[in-house]
Coordinates of C-alpha atoms and ligand atoms in Angstrom, one line a residue:
X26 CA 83.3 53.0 128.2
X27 CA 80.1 53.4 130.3
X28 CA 81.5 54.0 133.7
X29 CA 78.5 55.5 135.1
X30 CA 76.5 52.1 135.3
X31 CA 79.8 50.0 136.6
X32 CA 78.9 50.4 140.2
X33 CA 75.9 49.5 139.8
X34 CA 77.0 46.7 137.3
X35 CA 79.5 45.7 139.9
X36 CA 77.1 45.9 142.5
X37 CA 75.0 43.0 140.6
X38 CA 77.7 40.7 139.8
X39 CA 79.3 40.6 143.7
X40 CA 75.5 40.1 144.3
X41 CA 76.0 36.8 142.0
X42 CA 79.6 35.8 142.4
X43 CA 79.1 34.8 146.3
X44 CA 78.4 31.5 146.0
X45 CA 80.6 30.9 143.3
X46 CA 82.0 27.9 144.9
X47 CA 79.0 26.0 146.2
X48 CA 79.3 23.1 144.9
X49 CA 76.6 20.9 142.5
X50 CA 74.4 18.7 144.9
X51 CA 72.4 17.5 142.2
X52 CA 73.4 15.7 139.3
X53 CA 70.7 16.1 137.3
X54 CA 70.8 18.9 134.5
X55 CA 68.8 21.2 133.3
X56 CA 67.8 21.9 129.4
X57 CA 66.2 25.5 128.8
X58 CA 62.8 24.9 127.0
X59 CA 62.5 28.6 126.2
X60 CA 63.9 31.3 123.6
X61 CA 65.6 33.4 126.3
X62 CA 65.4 32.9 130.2
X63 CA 65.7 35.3 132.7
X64 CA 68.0 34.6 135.3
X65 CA 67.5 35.4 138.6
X66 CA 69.3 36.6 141.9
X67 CA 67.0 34.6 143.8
X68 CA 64.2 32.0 143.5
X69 CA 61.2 34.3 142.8
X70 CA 60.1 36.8 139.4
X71 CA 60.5 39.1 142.6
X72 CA 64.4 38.9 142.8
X73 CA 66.5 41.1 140.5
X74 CA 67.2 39.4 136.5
X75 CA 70.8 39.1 136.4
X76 CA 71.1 37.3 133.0
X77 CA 69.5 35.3 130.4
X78 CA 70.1 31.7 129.2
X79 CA 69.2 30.6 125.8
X80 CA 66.9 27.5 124.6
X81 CA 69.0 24.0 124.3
X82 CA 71.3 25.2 126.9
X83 CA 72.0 22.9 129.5
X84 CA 72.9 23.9 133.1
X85 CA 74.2 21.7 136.1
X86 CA 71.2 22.2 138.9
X87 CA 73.4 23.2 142.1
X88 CA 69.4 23.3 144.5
X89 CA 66.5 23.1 144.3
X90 CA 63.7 25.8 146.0
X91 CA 59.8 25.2 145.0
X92 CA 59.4 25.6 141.9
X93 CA 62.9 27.4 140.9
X94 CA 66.3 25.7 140.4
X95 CA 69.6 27.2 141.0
X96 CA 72.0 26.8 137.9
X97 CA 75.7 26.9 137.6
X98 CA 75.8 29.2 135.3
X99 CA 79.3 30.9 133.5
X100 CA 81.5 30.1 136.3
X101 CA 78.4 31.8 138.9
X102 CA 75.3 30.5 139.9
X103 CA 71.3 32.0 139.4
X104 CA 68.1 31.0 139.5
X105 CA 65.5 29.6 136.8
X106 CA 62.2 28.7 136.8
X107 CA 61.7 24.9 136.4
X108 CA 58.5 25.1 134.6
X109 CA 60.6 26.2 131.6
X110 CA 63.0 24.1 131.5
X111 CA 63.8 20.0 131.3
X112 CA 65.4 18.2 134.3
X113 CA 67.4 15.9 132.5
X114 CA 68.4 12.9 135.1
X115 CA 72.2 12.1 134.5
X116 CA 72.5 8.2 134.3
X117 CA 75.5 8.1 136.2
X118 CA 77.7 9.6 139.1
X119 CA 78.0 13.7 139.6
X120 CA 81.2 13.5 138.1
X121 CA 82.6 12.8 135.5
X122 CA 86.9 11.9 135.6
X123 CA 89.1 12.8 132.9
X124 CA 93.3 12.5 132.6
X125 CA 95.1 15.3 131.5
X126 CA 96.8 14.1 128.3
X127 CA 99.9 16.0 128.2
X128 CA 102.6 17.6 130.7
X129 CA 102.3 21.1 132.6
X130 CA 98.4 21.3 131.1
X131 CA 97.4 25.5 132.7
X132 CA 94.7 25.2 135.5
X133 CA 93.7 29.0 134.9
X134 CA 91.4 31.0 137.4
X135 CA 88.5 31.7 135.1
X136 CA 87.2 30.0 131.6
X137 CA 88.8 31.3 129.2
X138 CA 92.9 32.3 127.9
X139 CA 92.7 35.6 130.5
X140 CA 92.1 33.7 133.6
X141 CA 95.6 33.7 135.3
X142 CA 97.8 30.4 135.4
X143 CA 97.0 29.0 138.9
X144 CA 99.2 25.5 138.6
X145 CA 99.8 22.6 136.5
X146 CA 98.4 19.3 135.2
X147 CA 101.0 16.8 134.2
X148 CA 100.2 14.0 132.0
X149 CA 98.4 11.2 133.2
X150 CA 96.9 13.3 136.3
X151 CA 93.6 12.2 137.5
X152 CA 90.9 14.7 138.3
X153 CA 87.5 15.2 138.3
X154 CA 84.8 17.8 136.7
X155 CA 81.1 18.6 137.7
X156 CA 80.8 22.2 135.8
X157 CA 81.8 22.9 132.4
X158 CA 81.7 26.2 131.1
X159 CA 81.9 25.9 127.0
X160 CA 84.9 24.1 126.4
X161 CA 86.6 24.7 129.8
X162 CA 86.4 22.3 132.5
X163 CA 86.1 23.7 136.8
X164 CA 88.6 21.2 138.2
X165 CA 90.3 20.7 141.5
X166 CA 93.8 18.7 141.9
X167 CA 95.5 19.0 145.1
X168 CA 94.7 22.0 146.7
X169 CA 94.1 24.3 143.4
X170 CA 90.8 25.1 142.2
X171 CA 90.7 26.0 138.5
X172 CA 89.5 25.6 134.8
X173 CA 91.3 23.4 132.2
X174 CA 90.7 23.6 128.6
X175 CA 88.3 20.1 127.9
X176 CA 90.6 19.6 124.5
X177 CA 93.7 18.8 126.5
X178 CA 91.7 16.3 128.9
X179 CA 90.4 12.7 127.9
X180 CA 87.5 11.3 129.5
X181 CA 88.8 8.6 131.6
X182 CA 86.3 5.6 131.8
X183 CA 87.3 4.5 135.3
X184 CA 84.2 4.2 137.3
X185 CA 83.6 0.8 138.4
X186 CA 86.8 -0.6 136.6
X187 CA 85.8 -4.5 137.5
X188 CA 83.1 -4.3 135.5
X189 CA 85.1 -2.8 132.7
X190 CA 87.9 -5.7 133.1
X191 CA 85.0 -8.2 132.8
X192 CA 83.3 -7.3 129.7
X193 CA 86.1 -6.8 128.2
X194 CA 87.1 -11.0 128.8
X195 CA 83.7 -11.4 127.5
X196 CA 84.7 -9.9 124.2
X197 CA 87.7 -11.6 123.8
X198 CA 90.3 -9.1 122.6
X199 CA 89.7 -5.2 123.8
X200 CA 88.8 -3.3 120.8
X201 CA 91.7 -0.9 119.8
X202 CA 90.6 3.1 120.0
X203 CA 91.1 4.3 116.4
X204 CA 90.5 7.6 117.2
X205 CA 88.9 10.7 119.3
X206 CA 85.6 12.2 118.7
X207 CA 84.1 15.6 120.3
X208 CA 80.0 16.1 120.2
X209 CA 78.7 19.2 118.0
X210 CA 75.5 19.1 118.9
X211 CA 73.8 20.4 122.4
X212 CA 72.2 16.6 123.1
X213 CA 73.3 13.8 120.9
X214 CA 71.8 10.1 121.2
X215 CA 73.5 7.2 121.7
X216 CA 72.3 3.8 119.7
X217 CA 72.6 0.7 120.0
X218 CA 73.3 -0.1 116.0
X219 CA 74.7 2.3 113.5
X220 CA 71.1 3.6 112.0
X221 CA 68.3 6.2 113.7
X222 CA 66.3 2.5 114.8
X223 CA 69.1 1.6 116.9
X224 CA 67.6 1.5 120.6
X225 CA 69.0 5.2 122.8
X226 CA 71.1 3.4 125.3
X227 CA 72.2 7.3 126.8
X228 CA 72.8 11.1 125.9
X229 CA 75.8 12.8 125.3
X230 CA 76.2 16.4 125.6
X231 CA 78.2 18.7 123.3
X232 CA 81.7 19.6 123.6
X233 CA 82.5 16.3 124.9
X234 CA 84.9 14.0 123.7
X235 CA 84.8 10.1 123.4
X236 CA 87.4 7.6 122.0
X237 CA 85.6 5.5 119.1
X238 CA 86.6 1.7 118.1
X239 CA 85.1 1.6 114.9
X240 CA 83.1 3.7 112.1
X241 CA 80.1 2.5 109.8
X242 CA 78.2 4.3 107.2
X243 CA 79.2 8.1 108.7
X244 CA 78.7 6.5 112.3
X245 CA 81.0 6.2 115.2
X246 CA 80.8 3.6 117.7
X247 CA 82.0 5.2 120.9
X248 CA 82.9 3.8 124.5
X249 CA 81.5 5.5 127.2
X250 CA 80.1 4.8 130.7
X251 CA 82.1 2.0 132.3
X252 CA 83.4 0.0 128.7
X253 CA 80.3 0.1 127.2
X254 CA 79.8 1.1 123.5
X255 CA 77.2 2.8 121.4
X256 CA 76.5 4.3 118.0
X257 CA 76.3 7.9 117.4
X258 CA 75.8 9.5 114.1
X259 CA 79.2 10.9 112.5
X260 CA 77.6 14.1 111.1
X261 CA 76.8 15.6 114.9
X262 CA 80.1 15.3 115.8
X263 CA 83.9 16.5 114.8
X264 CA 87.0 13.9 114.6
X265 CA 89.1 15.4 117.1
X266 CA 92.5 15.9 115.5
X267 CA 95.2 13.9 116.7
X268 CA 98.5 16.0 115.1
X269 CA 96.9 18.8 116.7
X270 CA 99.9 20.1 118.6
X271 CA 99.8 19.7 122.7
X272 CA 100.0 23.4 124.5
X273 CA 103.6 21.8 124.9
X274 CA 104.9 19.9 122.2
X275 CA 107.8 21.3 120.3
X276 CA 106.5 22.1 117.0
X277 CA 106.8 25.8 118.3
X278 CA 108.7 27.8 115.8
X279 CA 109.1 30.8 118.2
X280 CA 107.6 31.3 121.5
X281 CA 106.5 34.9 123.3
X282 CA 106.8 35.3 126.8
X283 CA 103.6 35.2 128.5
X284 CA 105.1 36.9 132.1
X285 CA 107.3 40.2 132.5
X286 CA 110.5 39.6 134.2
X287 CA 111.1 35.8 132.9
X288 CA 114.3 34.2 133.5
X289 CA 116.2 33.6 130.6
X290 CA 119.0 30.9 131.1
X291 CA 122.1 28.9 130.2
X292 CA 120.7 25.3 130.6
X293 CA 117.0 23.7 130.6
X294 CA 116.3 23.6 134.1
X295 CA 116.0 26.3 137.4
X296 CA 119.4 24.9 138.6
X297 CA 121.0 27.0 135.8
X298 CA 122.3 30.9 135.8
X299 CA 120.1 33.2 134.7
X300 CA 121.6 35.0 131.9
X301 CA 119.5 37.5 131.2
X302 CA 115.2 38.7 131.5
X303 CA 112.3 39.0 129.1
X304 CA 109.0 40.7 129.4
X305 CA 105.7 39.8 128.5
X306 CA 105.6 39.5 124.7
X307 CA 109.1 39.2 123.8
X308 CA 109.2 37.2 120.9
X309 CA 112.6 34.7 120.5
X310 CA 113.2 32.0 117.9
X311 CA 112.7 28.5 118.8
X312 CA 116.2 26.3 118.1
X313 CA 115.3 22.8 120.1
X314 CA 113.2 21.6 122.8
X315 CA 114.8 19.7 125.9
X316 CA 111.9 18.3 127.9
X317 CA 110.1 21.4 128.7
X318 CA 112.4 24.0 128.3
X319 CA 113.1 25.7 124.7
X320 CA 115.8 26.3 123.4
X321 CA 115.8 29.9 122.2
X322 CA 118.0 32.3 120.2
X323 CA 118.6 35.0 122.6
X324 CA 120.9 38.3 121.1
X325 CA 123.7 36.5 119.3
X326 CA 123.6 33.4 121.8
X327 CA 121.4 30.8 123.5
X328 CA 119.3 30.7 125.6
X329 CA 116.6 28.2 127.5
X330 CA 112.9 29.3 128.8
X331 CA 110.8 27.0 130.8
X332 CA 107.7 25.8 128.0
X333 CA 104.9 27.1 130.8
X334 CA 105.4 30.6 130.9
X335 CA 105.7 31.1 127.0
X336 CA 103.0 31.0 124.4
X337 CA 104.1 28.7 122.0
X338 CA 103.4 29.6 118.0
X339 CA 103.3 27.2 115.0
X340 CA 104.9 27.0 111.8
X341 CA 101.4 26.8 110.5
X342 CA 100.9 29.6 112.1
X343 CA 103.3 31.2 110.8
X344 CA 102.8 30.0 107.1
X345 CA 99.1 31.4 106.7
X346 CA 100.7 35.0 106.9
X347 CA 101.0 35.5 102.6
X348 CA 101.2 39.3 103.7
X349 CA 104.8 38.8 105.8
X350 CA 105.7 42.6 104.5
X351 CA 102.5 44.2 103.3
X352 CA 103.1 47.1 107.1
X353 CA 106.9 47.2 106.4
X354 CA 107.9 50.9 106.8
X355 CA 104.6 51.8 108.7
X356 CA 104.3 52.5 112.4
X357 CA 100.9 51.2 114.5
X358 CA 100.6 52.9 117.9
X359 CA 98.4 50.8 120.1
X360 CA 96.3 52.1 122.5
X361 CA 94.8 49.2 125.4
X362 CA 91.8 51.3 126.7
X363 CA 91.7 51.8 130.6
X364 CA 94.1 49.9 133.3
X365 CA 94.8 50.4 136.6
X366 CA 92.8 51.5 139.2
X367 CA 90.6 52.6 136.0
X368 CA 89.5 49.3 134.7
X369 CA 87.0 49.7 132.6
X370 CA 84.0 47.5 131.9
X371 CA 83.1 44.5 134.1
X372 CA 82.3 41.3 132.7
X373 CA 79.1 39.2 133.1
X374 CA 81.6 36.2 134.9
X375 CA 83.7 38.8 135.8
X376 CA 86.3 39.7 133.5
X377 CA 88.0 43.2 133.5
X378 CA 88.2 45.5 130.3
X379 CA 91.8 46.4 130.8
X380 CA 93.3 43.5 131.2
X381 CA 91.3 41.9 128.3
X382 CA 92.1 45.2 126.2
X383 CA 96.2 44.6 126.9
X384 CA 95.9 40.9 126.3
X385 CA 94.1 41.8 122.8
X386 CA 97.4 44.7 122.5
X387 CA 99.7 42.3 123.0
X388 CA 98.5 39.7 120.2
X389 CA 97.4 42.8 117.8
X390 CA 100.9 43.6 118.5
X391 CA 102.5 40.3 117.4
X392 CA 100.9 40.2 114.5
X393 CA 101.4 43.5 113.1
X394 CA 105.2 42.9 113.6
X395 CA 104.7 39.3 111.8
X396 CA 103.2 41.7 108.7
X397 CA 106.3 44.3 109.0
X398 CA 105.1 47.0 110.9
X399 CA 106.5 49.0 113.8
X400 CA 104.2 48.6 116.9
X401 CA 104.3 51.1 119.7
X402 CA 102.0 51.1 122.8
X403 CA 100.5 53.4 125.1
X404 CA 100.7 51.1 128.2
X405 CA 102.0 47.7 128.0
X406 CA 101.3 46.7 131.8
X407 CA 98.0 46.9 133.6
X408 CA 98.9 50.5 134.9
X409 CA 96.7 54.2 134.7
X410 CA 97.7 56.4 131.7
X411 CA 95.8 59.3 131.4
X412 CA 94.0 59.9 128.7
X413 CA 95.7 63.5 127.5
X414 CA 99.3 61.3 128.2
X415 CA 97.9 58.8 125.3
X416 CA 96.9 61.5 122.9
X417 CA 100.5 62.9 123.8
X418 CA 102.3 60.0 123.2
X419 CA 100.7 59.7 119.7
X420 CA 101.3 63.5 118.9
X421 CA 104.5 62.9 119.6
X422 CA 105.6 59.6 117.7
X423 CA 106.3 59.0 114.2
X424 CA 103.2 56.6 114.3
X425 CA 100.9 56.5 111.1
X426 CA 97.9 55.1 112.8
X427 CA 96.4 54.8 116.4
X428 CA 94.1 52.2 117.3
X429 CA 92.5 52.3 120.9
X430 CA 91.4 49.2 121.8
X431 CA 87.7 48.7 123.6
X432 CA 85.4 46.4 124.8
X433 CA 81.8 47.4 125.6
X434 CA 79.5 47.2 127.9
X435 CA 75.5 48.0 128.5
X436 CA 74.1 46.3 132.1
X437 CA 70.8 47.3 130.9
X438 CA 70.9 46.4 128.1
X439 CA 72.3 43.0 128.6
X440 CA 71.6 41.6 125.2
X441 CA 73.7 44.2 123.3
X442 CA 76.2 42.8 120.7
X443 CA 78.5 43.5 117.9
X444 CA 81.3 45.4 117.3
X445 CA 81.9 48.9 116.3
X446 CA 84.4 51.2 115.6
X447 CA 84.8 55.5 116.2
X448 CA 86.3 58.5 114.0
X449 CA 86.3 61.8 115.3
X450 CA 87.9 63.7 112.9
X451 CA 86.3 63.1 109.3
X452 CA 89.3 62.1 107.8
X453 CA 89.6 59.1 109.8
X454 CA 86.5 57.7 108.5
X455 CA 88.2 55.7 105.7
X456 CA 90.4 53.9 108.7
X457 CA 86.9 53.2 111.0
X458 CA 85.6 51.6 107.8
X459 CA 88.4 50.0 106.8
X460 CA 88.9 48.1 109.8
X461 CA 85.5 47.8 111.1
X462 CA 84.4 45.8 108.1
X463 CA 87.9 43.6 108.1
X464 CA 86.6 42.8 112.1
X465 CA 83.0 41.7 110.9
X466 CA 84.3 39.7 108.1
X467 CA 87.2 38.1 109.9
X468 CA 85.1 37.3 113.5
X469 CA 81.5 37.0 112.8
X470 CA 80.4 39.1 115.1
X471 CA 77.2 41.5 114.7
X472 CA 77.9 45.0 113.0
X473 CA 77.0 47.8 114.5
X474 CA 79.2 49.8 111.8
X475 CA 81.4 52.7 112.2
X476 CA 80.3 56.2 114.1
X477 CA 81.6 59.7 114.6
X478 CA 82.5 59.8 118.8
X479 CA 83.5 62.3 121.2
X480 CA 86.6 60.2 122.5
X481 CA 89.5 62.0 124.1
X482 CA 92.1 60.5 122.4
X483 CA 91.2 60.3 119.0
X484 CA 89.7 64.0 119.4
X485 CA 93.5 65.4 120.2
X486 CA 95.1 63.2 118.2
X487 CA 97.0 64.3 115.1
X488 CA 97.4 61.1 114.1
X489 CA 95.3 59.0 112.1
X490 CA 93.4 57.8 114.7
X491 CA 90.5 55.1 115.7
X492 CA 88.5 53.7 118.8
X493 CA 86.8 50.2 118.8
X494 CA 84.8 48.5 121.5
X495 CA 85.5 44.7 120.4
X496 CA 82.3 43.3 121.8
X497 CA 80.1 43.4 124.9
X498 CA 81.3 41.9 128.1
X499 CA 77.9 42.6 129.1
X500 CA 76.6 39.8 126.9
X501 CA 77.2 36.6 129.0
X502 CA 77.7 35.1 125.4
X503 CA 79.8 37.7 123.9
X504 CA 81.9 37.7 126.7
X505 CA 82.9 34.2 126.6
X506 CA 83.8 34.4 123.1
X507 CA 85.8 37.6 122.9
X508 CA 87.7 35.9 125.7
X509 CA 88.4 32.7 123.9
X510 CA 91.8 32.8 122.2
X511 CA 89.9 31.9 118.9
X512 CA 88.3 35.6 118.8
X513 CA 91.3 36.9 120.1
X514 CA 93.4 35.7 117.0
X515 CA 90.7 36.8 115.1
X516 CA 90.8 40.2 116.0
X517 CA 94.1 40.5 115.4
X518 CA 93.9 39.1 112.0
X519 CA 90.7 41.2 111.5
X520 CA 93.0 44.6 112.7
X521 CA 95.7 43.6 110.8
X522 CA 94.4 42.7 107.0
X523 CA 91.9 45.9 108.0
X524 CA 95.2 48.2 108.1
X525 CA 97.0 46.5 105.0
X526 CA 93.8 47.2 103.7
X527 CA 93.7 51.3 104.8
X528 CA 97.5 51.8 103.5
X529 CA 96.7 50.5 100.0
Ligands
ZN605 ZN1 86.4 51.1 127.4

């Protein structure tokens, strides 16, 4: 909502983003030593702090200047001071090479479920990584640059693949993979025996994943490196979960579209006529799936969407919803803060408010409907609508509450966190309360409670009506988690069980 610092907020971040694509020379990493650590636009305490990293972090070291160390750092680069952190050497090459384990895997433009789809991984594609940013991997495959989320790659031991061949005639028969592990915990040894006296043959950092050939006494023994295999302890890590469903598998009960103006059509493939278009968020029932393509009910008849532009949704999904008519009769208008030419905050890696707002609109949306309510919205495409034209809207619709949806930032402050939500008129109150404490307890994130404020369009509005800011995108942190799809569902859950909660 602070639009007076966003030119100077953007004025820091194009300051950061201009070597976004310089490349890691260094393999080595970097662990912070410190609490927090400032993070500079340059390598000096003279240069402006444009961030802060966080003790146990590691960083990949893109240069080296006297005593500082330039970082990749959220999808951007800054400088540290070495003294206070660890150079940790990597054992082996810059890279490391992972497979994409399933067909048309998105390579999005940022880290996170708003970057925009920029292309396709199909199974079995080859690529390589040098950044990570949480559980997103920067990759590049052909001539597209992109991120990849790490849980739909497997680490591909390829290397020096002789070796690998050789040891393995050594052994006799190849030990048979029995199963997928991801590391919880920010360094994890590796041993070479299932106890803390095994000898460290190597680190492993978190978030990634290794396949493991056998489990001992709550350990795993993992391959890694080129067919070698260690020990690491079974209570740092997670089993990852093989029935998990692929972006793409067809356990999709229904599937929204992700893209206005989609092609609806009479057989699985481009070839066939288009017979008819949805827009973004359209919801159809799932009948069958035919390689890619879904099979969907469309009106009285069927249709088929191509599996890439849709977002698919689960039966389990689905099933966890006790409350499927707890908002039947009641009508939500949704309001996604900014869009246009007016948009809003301006993320620490760069992401806009209104965008992030209508993304948030959209899934608030879907899951109000799955509950029974009627969902209206003040702007469903990233377009300006004035702020009296919102109010108006509201006025004049049948809705029983208004929710304007936020996210918050404070460039000077840039450790500011937590959620809050704003009445203006005091019999709103009860709905701020209601739904701010259904968003702490349903996302975890820090409470800055509820608080009268001087908003346009909850100040005209007749309606029942509510503003919340969702979390800082001025927080590096923050902002990668309120972009993850994880917080997004749980806002939506948070928004929803906080209304059923408000009409009881
Ligand atoms: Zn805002």
């Amino acid at each position: 909502m602070k639009k007076g610092l966003f030119f100077m907020f953007l004025f820091m971040i194009t300051f950061v983003i201009t070597d976004l694509e310089s490349k890691p020379v260094y393999a080595d990493e970097v662990i912070i030593q410190v609490e927090d650590l400032n993070v500079r636009s340059g390598p000096g305490t003279n240069h402006s702090r444009i961030g802060q990293v966080h003790k146990g972090e590691t960083y990949t070291i893109s240069k080296k200047q006297g005593d500082w160390i330039k970082i990749n750092w959220n999808g951007k680069t800054g400088w540290v001071a070495e003294w206070l952190t660890k150079v940790n050497k990597k054992e082996t090459t810059s890279s490391s090479s992972y497979y994409s384990k399933y067909d048309y895997l998105r390579i999005r433009s940022a880290p996170g479920l708003s970057g925009s789809v920029k292309g396709y991984l199909m199974k079995n594609a080859r690529v390589e990584s040098q950044e990570k940013n949480g559980k997103w991997l920067l990759i590049k495959h052909g001539d597209i640059k992109g991120w990849v989320h790490g849980d739909y790659l497997a680490e591909s031991n390829d290397g020096d693949s002789s070796e690998e061949q050789t040891d393995e005639n050594h052994q006799g028969t190849p030990s048979e993979v029995r199963g997928e592990i991801r590391v919880n915990t920010s360094t994890l040894n590796v041993r070479s025996q299932n106890s803390t006296k095994g000898k460290i043959l190597t680190q492993v950092r978190k978030g990634q994943v290794y396949e493991y050939i056998d489990e001992k006494d709550r350990w795993y023994q993992i391959k890694w490196g080129n067919g070698k295999t260690g020990w690491v302890a079974g209570w740092l890590v997670e089993k990852v979960d093989q029935r998990k469903p692929a972006p793409d598998q067809s356990t999709a009960t229904y599937v929204s579209l992700s893209y206005n103006n989609t092609n609806l059509r009479s057989g699985p493939s481009t070839n066939n006529k288009i017979v008819g278009k949805g827009s973004k968020g359209d919801q159809f029932d799932v009948i069958d799936k035919e390689g890619n393509w879904y099979k969907i009910k469309y009106n009285t008849k069927e249709a088929y969407v191509a599996g890439w532009i849709v977002e698919e949704h689960t039966k389990s999904n689905q099933q966890k919803n006790k409350d499927s008519n707890s908002l039947q009769g009641r009508t939500i208008m949704i309001d996604p803060g900014h869009g246009g030419y007016d948009s809003g905050a301006l993320g620490r890696s760069g992401s806009y408010e209104s965008l992030l707002t209508l993304d948030t609109a959209f899934l608030v949306k879907e899951r109000l409907e799955r509950a029974g309510a009627e969902v209206l919205m003040t702007r469903t495409e990233n377009t300006y609508v004035s702020l009296s034209v919102r109010s108006y809207y509201s006025n004049s619709s049948n809705a029983d509450a208004f929710i304007s949806l936020h996210y918050n930032s404070a460039p000077l402050s840039i450790s500011a966190t937590g959620i809050n939500s704003y009445y203006y008129h005091a019999k709103d109150q009860n709905l701020a309360l209601s739904l701010q404490s259904s968003l702490i307890a349903s996302t975890g994130l820090r409470d800055r409670g509820i608080k009268k404020g001087n908003f346009h369009v909850i100040r005209e509005n007749t309606k029942p009506a509510i503003l919340l800011e969702l979390g800082f995108l001025s927080d590096a942190r923050e902002e990668q988690t309120v972009k993850g799809s994880t917080y997004q569902n749980q806002v939506s859950e948070g928004i929803t069980q906080g209304l059923i909660h408000y009409f009881k």
